[in-house]
C-alpha positions as a Python dict, from the first residue, in 0.01 Angstrom:
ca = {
    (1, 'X'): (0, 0, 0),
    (2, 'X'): (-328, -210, 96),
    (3, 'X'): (-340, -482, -179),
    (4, 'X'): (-699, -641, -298),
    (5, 'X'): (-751, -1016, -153),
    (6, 'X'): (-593, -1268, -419),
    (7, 'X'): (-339, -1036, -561),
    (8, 'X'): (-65, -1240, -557),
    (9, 'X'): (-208, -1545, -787),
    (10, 'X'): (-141, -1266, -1051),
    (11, 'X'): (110, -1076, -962),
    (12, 'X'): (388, -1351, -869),
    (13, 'X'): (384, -1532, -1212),
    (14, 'X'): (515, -1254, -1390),
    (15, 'X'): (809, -1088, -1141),
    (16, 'X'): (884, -1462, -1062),
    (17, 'X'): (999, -1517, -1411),
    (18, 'X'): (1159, -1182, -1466),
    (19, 'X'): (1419, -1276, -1207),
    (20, 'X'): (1581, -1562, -1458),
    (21, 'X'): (1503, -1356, -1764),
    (22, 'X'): (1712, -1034, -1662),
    (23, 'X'): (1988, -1287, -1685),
    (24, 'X'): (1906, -1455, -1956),
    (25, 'X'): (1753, -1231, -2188),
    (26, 'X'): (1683, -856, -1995),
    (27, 'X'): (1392, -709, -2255),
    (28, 'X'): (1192, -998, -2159),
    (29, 'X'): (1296, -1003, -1791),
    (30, 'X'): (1204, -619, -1756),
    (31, 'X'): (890, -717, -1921),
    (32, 'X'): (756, -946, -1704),
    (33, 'X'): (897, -708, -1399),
    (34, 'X'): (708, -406, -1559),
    (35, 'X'): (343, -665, -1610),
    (36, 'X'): (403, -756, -1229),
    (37, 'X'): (415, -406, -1149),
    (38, 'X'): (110, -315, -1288),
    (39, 'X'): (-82, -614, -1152),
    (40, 'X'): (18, -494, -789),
    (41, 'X'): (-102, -142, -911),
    (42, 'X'): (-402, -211, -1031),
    (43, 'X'): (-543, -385, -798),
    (44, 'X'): (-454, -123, -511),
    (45, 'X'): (-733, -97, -203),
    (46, 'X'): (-677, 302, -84),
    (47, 'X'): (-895, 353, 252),
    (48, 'X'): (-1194, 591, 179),
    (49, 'X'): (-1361, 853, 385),
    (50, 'X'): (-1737, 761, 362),
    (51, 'X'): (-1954, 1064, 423),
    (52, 'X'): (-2189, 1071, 690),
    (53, 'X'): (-2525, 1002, 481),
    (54, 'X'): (-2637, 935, 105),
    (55, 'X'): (-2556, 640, -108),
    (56, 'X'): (-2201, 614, -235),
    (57, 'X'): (-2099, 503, -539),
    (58, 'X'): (-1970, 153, -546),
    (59, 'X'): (-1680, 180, -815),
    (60, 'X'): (-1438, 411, -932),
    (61, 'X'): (-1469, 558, -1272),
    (62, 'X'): (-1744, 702, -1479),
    (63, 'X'): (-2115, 665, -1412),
    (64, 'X'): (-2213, 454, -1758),
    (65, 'X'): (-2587, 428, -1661),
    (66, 'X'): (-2838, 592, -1588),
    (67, 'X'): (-3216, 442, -1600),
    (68, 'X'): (-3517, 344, -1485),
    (69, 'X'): (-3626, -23, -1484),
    (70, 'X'): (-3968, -156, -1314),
    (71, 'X'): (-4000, 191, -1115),
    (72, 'X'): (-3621, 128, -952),
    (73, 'X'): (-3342, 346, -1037),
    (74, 'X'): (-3027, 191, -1139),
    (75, 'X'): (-2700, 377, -1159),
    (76, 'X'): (-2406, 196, -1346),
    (77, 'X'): (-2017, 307, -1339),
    (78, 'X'): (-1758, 159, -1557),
    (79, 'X'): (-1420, 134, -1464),
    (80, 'X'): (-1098, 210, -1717),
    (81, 'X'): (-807, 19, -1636),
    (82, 'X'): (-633, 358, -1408),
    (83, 'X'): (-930, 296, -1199),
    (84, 'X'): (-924, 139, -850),
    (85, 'X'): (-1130, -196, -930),
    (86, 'X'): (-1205, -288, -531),
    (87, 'X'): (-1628, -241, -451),
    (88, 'X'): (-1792, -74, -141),
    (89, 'X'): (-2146, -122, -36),
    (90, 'X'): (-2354, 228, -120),
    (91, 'X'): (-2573, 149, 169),
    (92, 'X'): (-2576, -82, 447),
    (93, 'X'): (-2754, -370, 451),
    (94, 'X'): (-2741, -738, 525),
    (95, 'X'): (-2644, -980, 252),
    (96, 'X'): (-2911, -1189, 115),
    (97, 'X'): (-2757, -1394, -180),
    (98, 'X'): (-2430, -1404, -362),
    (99, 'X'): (-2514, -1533, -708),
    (100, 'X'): (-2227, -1618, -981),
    (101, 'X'): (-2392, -1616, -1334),
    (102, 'X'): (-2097, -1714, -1591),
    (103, 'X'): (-2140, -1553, -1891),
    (104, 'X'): (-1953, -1342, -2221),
    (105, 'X'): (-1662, -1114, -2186),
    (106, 'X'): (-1785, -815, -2407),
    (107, 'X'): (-1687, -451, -2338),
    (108, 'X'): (-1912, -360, -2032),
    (109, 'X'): (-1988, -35, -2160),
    (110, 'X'): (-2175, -170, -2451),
    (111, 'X'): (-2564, -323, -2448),
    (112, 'X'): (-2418, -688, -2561),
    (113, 'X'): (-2234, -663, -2189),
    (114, 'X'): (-2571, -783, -2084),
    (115, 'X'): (-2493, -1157, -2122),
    (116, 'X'): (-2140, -1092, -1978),
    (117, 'X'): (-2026, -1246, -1661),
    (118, 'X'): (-2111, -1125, -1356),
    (119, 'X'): (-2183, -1197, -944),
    (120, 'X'): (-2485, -1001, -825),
    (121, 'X'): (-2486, -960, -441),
    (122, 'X'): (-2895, -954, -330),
    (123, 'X'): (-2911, -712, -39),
    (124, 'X'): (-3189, -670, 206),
    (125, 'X'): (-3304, -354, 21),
    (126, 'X'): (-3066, -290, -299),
    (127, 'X'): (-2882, -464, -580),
    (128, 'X'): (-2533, -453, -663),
    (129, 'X'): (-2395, -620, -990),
    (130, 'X'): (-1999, -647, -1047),
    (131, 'X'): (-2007, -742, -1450),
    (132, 'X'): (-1680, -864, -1606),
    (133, 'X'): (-1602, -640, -1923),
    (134, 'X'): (-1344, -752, -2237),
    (135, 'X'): (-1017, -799, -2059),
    (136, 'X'): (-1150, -860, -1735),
    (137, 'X'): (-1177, -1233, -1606),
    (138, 'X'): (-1274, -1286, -1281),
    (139, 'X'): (-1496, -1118, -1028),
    (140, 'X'): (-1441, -1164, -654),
    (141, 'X'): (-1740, -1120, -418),
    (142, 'X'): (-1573, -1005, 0),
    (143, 'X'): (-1928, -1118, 138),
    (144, 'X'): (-2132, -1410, 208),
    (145, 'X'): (-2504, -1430, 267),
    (146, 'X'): (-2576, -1342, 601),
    (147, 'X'): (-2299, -1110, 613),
    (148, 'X'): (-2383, -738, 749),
    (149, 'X'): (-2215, -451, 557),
    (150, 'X'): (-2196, -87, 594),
    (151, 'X'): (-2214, 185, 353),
    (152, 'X'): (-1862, 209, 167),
    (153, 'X'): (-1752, -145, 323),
    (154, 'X'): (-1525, -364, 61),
    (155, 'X'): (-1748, -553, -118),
    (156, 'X'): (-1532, -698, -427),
    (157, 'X'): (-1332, -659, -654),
    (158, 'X'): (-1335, -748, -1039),
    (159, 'X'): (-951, -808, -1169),
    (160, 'X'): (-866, -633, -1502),
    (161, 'X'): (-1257, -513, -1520),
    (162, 'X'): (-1535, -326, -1526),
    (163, 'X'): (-1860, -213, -1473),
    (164, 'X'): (-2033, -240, -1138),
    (165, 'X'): (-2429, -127, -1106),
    (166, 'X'): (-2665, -63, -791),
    (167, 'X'): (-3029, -91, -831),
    (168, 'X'): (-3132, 148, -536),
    (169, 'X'): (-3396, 67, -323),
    (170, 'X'): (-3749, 117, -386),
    (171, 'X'): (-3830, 473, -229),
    (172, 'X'): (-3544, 609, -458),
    (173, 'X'): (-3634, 773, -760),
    (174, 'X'): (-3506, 952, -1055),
    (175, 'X'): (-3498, 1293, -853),
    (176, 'X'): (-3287, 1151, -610),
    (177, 'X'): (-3012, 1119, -818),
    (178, 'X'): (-2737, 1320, -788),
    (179, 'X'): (-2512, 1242, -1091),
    (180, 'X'): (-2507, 1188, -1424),
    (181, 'X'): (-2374, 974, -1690),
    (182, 'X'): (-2026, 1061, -1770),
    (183, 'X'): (-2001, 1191, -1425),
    (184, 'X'): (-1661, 1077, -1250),
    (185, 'X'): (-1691, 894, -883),
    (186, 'X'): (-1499, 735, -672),
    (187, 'X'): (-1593, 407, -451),
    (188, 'X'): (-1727, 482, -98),
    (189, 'X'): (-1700, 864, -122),
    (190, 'X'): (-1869, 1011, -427),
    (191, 'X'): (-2268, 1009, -315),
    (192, 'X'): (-2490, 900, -584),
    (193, 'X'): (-2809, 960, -450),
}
């Protein structure tokens, strides 16, 4: 199983210590096994087969929003913890800007998730945000500025979180759309629009 980039720093802590502890006290030792389990699970990279045209959705999960800001569309899908939490680009494009903007750890389906933390990668003709949510601490941009990235490339991840939006380019509009909120998708295969 394909493992996201930086995996390890969380996983090994926990099944490192649950070595000693089945010998020592086995609850906690299976505990720790059972938490470095999971980490390796969640953050799980399954190859995708990107369809030959639209724009993909660039997160597994459910599409959160849905709106219309300054005449773009933006289309936002939150991710539950069974989701897979690696990114893909919905279009190609080349990589303008990879901004970090620190922020709050609120639940990124709520409007206070706003102010949470988040890296936006600045394409040459779309958006994409990766927003830390409640539990989720860290958000790992794959690209750099200059980079060049086709539709349903690995993008990201976000470990333990949680929402990820695309503003769509300009000659996108609300008809274009081809989900909905609450609408389940799935990274680099479900098209959006």
């Amino acid at each position: 199983m394909r493992l996201a980039p930086g995996t390890r720093r969380y996983a090994v802590p926990p099944l490192a210590l649950a070595v000693p502890l089945l010998f020592v006290f086995a609850p906690a030792g299976l505990a720790c096994a059972a938490l470095g389990c999971f980490v390796l699970w969640f953050h799980r990279d399954p190859d995708r087969d990107v369809p030959e045209s639209g724009v993909v959705a660039p997160a597994d999960g459910r599409v959160s929003v849905l709106q219309v800001e300054d005449g773009r569309v933006r289309v936002g899908v939150f991710m539950n913890v069974t989701d897979v939490h690696v990114n893909r680009a919905p279009l190609d494009g080349v990589v303008a800007s990879v901004d970090h903007r620190p922020g709050a750890h609120r639940p990124a389906f709520s409007k206070e998730s706003e102010r949470n933390e988040r890296v936006r990668i600045t394409t040459d003709s779309y958006e994409l945000d990766l927003i830390a949510g409640a539990f989720a601490r860290r958000v790992h941009p794959a690209v750099e500025p200059g980079d060049t990235v086709a539709r349903g490339e690995r993008v990201g991840h976000i470990s333990f979180g949680s929402r990820v939006d695309v503003l769509l380019p300009p000659e996108y509009d609300a008809t274009d759309v081809a989900v909905a909120v609450g609408d389940r998708v799935t990274a680099g295969e479900t098209v959006i629009a």
